[in-house]
mmCIF file of C-alpha atoms in Angstrom:
data_model
loop_
_atom_site.group_PDB
_atom_site.id
_atom_site.type_symbol
_atom_site.label_atom_id
_atom_site.label_comp_id
_atom_site.label_asym_id
_atom_site.label_seq_id
_atom_site.Cartn_x
_atom_site.Cartn_y
_atom_site.Cartn_z
ATOM 1 C CA MET A 1 23.129 11.715 13.086
ATOM 2 C CA ARG A 2 23.512 15.274 14.316
ATOM 3 C CA ALA A 3 24.775 18.009 12.020
ATOM 4 C CA SER A 4 26.998 20.776 13.353
ATOM 5 C CA ARG A 5 28.095 24.128 12.043
ATOM 6 C CA CYS A 6 31.092 26.305 12.857
ATOM 7 C CA PHE A 7 31.111 30.101 12.779
ATOM 8 C CA ARG A 8 33.804 32.730 12.996
ATOM 9 C CA THR A 9 32.999 34.946 15.980
ATOM 10 C CA ASP A 10 34.487 37.866 17.853
ATOM 11 C CA ALA A 11 35.607 37.718 21.478
ATOM 12 C CA GLU A 12 32.005 38.211 22.631
ATOM 13 C CA GLY A 13 30.724 35.310 20.522
ATOM 14 C CA ARG A 14 29.049 37.534 17.910
ATOM 15 C CA ILE A 15 28.764 36.429 14.286
ATOM 16 C CA THR A 16 29.036 39.296 11.809
ATOM 17 C CA LEU A 17 26.186 39.130 9.285
ATOM 18 C CA ASP A 18 26.031 40.412 5.735
ATOM 19 C CA SER A 19 24.171 43.685 5.246
ATOM 20 C CA ASP A 20 21.531 42.101 3.007
ATOM 21 C CA TRP A 21 18.554 43.404 4.949
ATOM 22 C CA LEU A 22 15.802 41.835 2.903
ATOM 23 C CA LYS A 23 17.523 38.446 3.104
ATOM 24 C CA LEU A 24 17.821 38.878 6.879
ATOM 25 C CA LEU A 25 14.105 39.579 7.238
ATOM 26 C CA ARG A 26 12.867 36.936 4.835
ATOM 27 C CA GLY A 27 15.227 34.294 6.194
ATOM 28 C CA ALA A 28 13.675 34.735 9.637
ATOM 29 C CA GLN A 29 10.360 33.476 8.261
ATOM 30 C CA ALA A 30 11.816 29.939 8.245
ATOM 31 C CA VAL A 31 12.677 29.736 11.954
ATOM 32 C CA GLY A 32 9.086 29.794 13.209
ATOM 33 C CA PRO A 33 7.836 31.712 16.252
ATOM 34 C CA LEU A 34 10.270 34.252 17.644
ATOM 35 C CA VAL A 35 10.447 37.308 19.862
ATOM 36 C CA LEU A 36 10.741 40.525 17.862
ATOM 37 C CA GLN A 37 11.812 43.694 19.627
ATOM 38 C CA THR A 38 12.242 47.220 18.340
ATOM 39 C CA GLY A 39 13.305 50.188 20.383
ATOM 40 C CA HIS A 40 15.340 53.268 21.061
ATOM 41 C CA VAL A 41 17.309 54.323 24.102
ATOM 42 C CA HIS A 42 14.176 55.023 26.209
ATOM 43 C CA ALA A 43 11.561 52.470 25.075
ATOM 44 C CA ARG A 44 11.013 48.993 23.653
ATOM 45 C CA LEU A 45 8.077 47.245 21.997
ATOM 46 C CA ILE A 46 8.231 43.460 22.191
ATOM 47 C CA ALA A 47 6.085 40.859 20.428
ATOM 48 C CA LEU A 48 5.855 37.085 20.319
ATOM 49 C CA THR A 49 5.170 36.514 16.655
ATOM 50 C CA GLU A 50 6.308 34.976 13.393
ATOM 51 C CA MET A 51 8.188 37.028 10.852
ATOM 52 C CA PRO A 52 5.629 38.194 8.270
ATOM 53 C CA ALA A 53 6.096 38.554 4.546
ATOM 54 C CA PHE A 54 7.363 41.901 3.269
ATOM 55 C CA VAL A 55 6.659 44.049 0.244
ATOM 56 C CA GLU A 56 9.480 46.244 -1.068
ATOM 57 C CA THR A 57 9.203 49.806 -2.246
ATOM 58 C CA PRO A 58 10.120 50.219 -5.940
ATOM 59 C CA ASP A 59 13.653 51.401 -5.107
ATOM 60 C CA GLY A 60 14.222 48.683 -2.490
ATOM 61 C CA SER A 61 15.037 51.191 0.258
ATOM 62 C CA ALA A 62 12.145 50.186 2.545
ATOM 63 C CA VAL A 63 9.641 47.409 3.175
ATOM 64 C CA ASP A 64 6.167 47.053 4.662
ATOM 65 C CA SER A 65 4.953 43.835 6.252
ATOM 66 C CA ASP A 66 1.800 42.326 4.811
ATOM 67 C CA ASP A 67 0.176 42.286 8.269
ATOM 68 C CA GLY A 68 0.684 46.035 8.726
ATOM 69 C CA ALA A 69 2.703 45.605 11.932
ATOM 70 C CA LEU A 70 6.157 46.556 10.646
ATOM 71 C CA GLN A 71 7.723 49.168 8.403
ATOM 72 C CA PHE A 72 11.477 49.277 7.898
ATOM 73 C CA SER A 73 13.561 51.995 6.227
ATOM 74 C CA PHE A 74 16.983 50.604 5.378
ATOM 75 C CA ALA A 75 18.759 53.962 5.022
ATOM 76 C CA GLY A 76 19.655 53.995 8.718
ATOM 77 C CA TRP A 77 20.577 50.310 9.064
ATOM 78 C CA ALA A 78 24.331 49.915 9.635
ATOM 79 C CA ARG A 79 25.427 46.437 10.815
ATOM 80 C CA ALA A 80 23.960 43.169 12.090
ATOM 81 C CA TRP A 81 25.280 40.388 14.291
ATOM 82 C CA GLY A 82 24.031 36.956 15.251
ATOM 83 C CA SER A 83 24.670 34.764 18.264
ATOM 84 C CA LEU A 84 24.184 31.069 19.018
ATOM 85 C CA ARG A 85 24.595 30.993 22.767
ATOM 86 C CA PRO A 86 21.998 31.067 25.548
ATOM 87 C CA CYS A 87 20.923 34.558 26.548
ATOM 88 C CA ALA A 88 21.601 35.274 30.221
ATOM 89 C CA CYS A 89 18.248 37.038 30.737
ATOM 90 C CA CYS A 90 15.777 34.840 28.799
ATOM 91 C CA ASP A 91 17.552 31.564 27.854
ATOM 92 C CA SER A 92 17.042 32.245 24.152
ATOM 93 C CA PRO A 93 19.492 29.980 22.266
ATOM 94 C CA ALA A 94 19.942 32.357 19.311
ATOM 95 C CA GLN A 95 19.641 36.069 18.568
ATOM 96 C CA VAL A 96 20.070 38.647 15.806
ATOM 97 C CA ASP A 97 20.766 42.315 16.561
ATOM 98 C CA VAL A 98 20.753 45.193 14.079
ATOM 99 C CA CYS A 99 22.252 48.580 14.918
ATOM 100 C CA ASN A 100 21.957 52.001 13.317
ATOM 101 C CA ALA A 101 24.657 54.457 12.256
ATOM 102 C CA ALA A 102 24.842 55.799 15.829
ATOM 103 C CA GLY A 103 25.798 52.331 17.083
ATOM 104 C CA ARG A 104 22.468 51.749 18.841
ATOM 105 C CA ASP A 105 20.617 48.455 18.478
ATOM 106 C CA PHE A 106 17.080 49.121 17.259
ATOM 107 C CA LEU A 107 15.953 45.636 16.149
ATOM 108 C CA GLU A 108 16.379 42.313 17.901
ATOM 109 C CA LEU A 109 15.145 38.864 16.890
ATOM 110 C CA CYS A 110 15.325 36.101 19.507
ATOM 111 C CA ALA A 111 14.612 32.394 19.354
ATOM 112 C CA LEU A 112 12.161 31.112 21.943
ATOM 113 C CA PRO A 113 13.818 29.344 24.901
ATOM 114 C CA ASN A 114 12.642 26.006 23.461
ATOM 115 C CA GLY A 115 13.281 27.106 19.871
ATOM 116 C CA ASP A 116 15.046 25.004 17.258
ATOM 117 C CA ALA A 117 18.705 26.030 17.480
ATOM 118 C CA ALA A 118 19.509 24.047 14.321
ATOM 119 C CA SER A 119 17.073 26.143 12.285
ATOM 120 C CA TRP A 120 18.647 29.311 13.656
ATOM 121 C CA ALA A 121 22.139 27.993 12.856
ATOM 122 C CA GLU A 122 21.029 27.409 9.259
ATOM 123 C CA TYR A 123 19.483 30.891 9.149
ATOM 124 C CA LEU A 124 22.640 32.568 10.479
ATOM 125 C CA GLY A 125 24.839 30.411 8.252
ATOM 126 C CA ALA A 126 23.125 31.840 5.171
ATOM 127 C CA LEU A 127 23.863 35.378 6.429
ATOM 128 C CA ALA A 128 27.314 35.009 8.010
ATOM 129 C CA SER A 129 29.995 37.344 6.676
ATOM 130 C CA PRO A 130 33.566 36.089 6.141
ATOM 131 C CA VAL A 131 34.839 39.372 7.599
ATOM 132 C CA LEU A 132 34.386 40.176 11.285
ATOM 133 C CA ALA A 133 33.113 43.672 12.056
ATOM 134 C CA PRO A 134 33.551 45.183 15.533
ATOM 135 C CA HIS A 135 30.397 46.198 17.362
ATOM 136 C CA PRO A 136 30.589 50.009 17.554
ATOM 137 C CA GLU A 137 30.320 51.999 20.742
ATOM 138 C CA PRO A 138 27.185 54.185 20.632
ATOM 139 C CA THR A 139 28.124 57.705 19.579
ATOM 140 C CA SER A 140 24.832 59.375 20.481
ATOM 141 C CA LEU A 141 21.344 58.678 21.765
ATOM 142 C CA GLY A 142 20.220 58.417 18.156
ATOM 143 C CA ALA A 143 17.320 60.253 16.601
ATOM 144 C CA LEU A 144 14.219 59.995 18.772
ATOM 145 C CA PRO A 145 10.681 60.166 17.355
ATOM 146 C CA LEU A 146 8.833 63.472 17.387
ATOM 147 C CA MET A 147 5.208 64.025 18.374
ATOM 148 C CA PRO A 148 2.796 65.588 15.903
ATOM 149 C CA ALA A 149 2.186 69.296 16.435
ATOM 150 C CA SER A 150 -1.586 68.872 16.717
ATOM 151 C CA VAL A 151 -1.757 67.244 20.152
ATOM 152 C CA PHE A 152 -3.465 68.203 23.401
ATOM 153 C CA ARG A 153 -1.161 68.212 26.408
ATOM 154 C CA LEU A 154 -2.655 66.423 29.404
ATOM 155 C CA ARG A 155 -2.151 66.863 33.107
ATOM 156 C CA GLY A 156 -0.685 63.985 35.009
ATOM 157 C CA GLY A 157 2.391 61.888 34.487
ATOM 158 C CA VAL A 158 3.541 58.438 35.506
ATOM 159 C CA PRO A 159 0.736 57.756 38.054
ATOM 160 C CA ALA A 160 -1.922 58.699 35.488
ATOM 161 C CA LEU A 161 -0.387 56.452 32.832
ATOM 162 C CA VAL A 162 -0.014 53.504 35.201
ATOM 163 C CA SER A 163 -3.616 53.914 36.431
ATOM 164 C CA LEU A 164 -4.929 54.051 32.873
ATOM 165 C CA LEU A 165 -3.067 50.920 31.796
ATOM 166 C CA MET A 166 -4.154 49.003 34.899
ATOM 167 C CA MET A 167 -7.775 49.999 34.327
ATOM 168 C CA LEU A 168 -7.663 48.870 30.691
ATOM 169 C CA GLY A 169 -6.058 45.588 31.697
ATOM 170 C CA ALA A 170 -8.662 44.920 34.382
ATOM 171 C CA GLU A 171 -11.421 45.515 31.830
ATOM 172 C CA ASN A 172 -9.645 43.302 29.239
ATOM 173 C CA VAL A 173 -9.498 46.223 26.795
ATOM 174 C CA PRO A 174 -6.862 45.885 24.058
ATOM 175 C CA VAL A 175 -4.566 48.771 23.184
ATOM 176 C CA VAL A 176 -2.458 49.334 20.093
ATOM 177 C CA GLY A 177 1.103 50.330 20.872
ATOM 178 C CA THR A 178 3.314 51.981 18.251
ATOM 179 C CA LEU A 179 7.027 52.669 18.525
ATOM 180 C CA ARG A 180 8.752 54.654 15.783
ATOM 181 C CA THR A 181 12.403 55.296 15.027
ATOM 182 C CA PRO A 182 13.946 56.495 11.752
ATOM 183 C CA GLU A 183 14.769 52.851 10.994
ATOM 184 C CA ALA A 184 11.577 51.094 12.027
ATOM 185 C CA ALA A 185 7.893 51.551 12.799
ATOM 186 C CA HIS A 186 6.375 48.779 14.906
ATOM 187 C CA THR A 187 2.715 48.391 15.877
ATOM 188 C CA ARG A 188 1.195 45.739 18.145
ATOM 189 C CA GLU A 189 -2.168 45.134 19.758
ATOM 190 C CA PHE A 190 -2.168 43.707 23.272
ATOM 191 C CA VAL A 191 -4.111 43.796 26.523
ATOM 192 C CA PRO A 192 -2.103 45.416 29.366
ATOM 193 C CA ARG A 193 -2.957 42.631 31.801
ATOM 194 C CA HIS A 194 0.318 43.018 33.639
ATOM 195 C CA THR A 195 1.395 46.587 34.410
ATOM 196 C CA ALA A 196 4.267 47.292 36.785
ATOM 197 C CA VAL A 197 7.000 49.794 37.550
ATOM 198 C CA GLU A 198 10.362 48.357 38.564
ATOM 199 C CA ASN A 199 13.796 49.994 38.681
ATOM 200 C CA GLY A 200 12.479 53.038 36.881
ATOM 201 C CA VAL A 201 10.971 51.087 33.983
ATOM 202 C CA LEU A 202 7.262 50.828 33.229
ATOM 203 C CA SER A 203 6.210 47.502 31.682
ATOM 204 C CA ALA A 204 2.724 46.794 30.400
ATOM 205 C CA GLY A 205 1.416 43.902 28.348
ATOM 206 C CA GLU A 206 0.804 40.187 28.196
ATOM 207 C CA ALA A 207 2.423 37.053 26.784
ATOM 208 C CA ARG A 208 1.987 38.049 23.129
ATOM 209 C CA GLY A 209 3.312 41.580 23.460
ATOM 210 C CA CYS A 210 4.409 44.318 25.820
ATOM 211 C CA VAL A 211 5.874 47.800 25.973
ATOM 212 C CA GLN A 212 8.701 48.963 28.229
ATOM 213 C CA LEU A 213 9.355 52.626 28.955
ATOM 214 C CA ALA A 214 12.160 54.308 30.907
ATOM 215 C CA LEU A 215 10.310 56.723 33.158
ATOM 216 C CA CYS A 216 13.301 59.061 33.488
ATOM 217 C CA ALA A 217 12.568 60.226 29.940
ATOM 218 C CA MET A 218 8.850 60.771 30.396
ATOM 219 C CA GLY A 219 7.886 64.440 30.399
ATOM 220 C CA GLY A 220 4.102 64.152 30.147
ATOM 221 C CA LEU A 221 1.122 62.814 28.220
ATOM 222 C CA ALA A 222 -0.564 64.139 25.100
ATOM 223 C CA LEU A 223 -3.688 63.215 23.165
ATOM 224 C CA GLN A 224 -4.487 63.417 19.454
ATOM 225 C CA HIS A 225 -7.674 62.621 17.558
ATOM 226 C CA THR A 226 -7.010 60.575 14.416
ATOM 227 C CA ARG A 227 -9.198 58.851 11.845
ATOM 228 C CA MET A 228 -8.739 55.652 13.884
ATOM 229 C CA GLY A 229 -9.803 57.290 17.152
ATOM 230 C CA TRP A 230 -7.888 58.817 20.035
ATOM 231 C CA ALA A 231 -4.125 58.291 20.289
ATOM 232 C CA LEU A 232 -2.194 58.739 23.544
ATOM 233 C CA TYR A 233 1.426 59.901 23.292
ATOM 234 C CA VAL A 234 4.083 59.599 25.961
ATOM 235 C CA ALA A 235 6.015 62.843 25.594
ATOM 236 C CA GLY A 236 9.701 63.197 26.360
ATOM 237 C CA PHE A 237 11.333 66.192 27.938
ATOM 238 C CA ALA A 238 11.763 69.172 25.654
#
């Protein structure tokens, strides 16, 4: 016997979800492996992973994952939607998108193409809101992350970055990529085995994780020495 579930959706097939952010995160632990993506208007960091456990701050306004890969600050989280239809670009049968107050999606959770749609239907069913909320039109680019003041500006731009990533990939050297927005901080380690520039977007990574960067926003490179070693920043235009 096959169970089915019905959802109230908008014209685009989106299911409005309750704004219970901790429930949204913890519920995703039950669906198994997924693709987790964070980003802003110029960059994305993507990981094939399982949703980790989270520890709340005392006031419940933020959480840290127990694996150290994710930090979320709920102050900027505005609305969330789910979908149970195949994605046109990756064949994922289910997705969750969370947007900020500026109407920009900054967090996306996607089922694997061969993922269990029934588990995702149960997950979304526990979060579905009885009231439909329209997906807002973005009102701004949103707040972009700032570089620390204590950095060393480097010569070279896109060619230097591409060459560096290709060299590290050829030598099988892992890198740690971090993408920060006011709503989320996301860190992943991966080997940039596949580095390419296509349609103005730089992609570097492997099956378990990758970074994508819109080169139109890249103004230069900068270096900072930290207690963990050297950190390379991709600087935007001033």
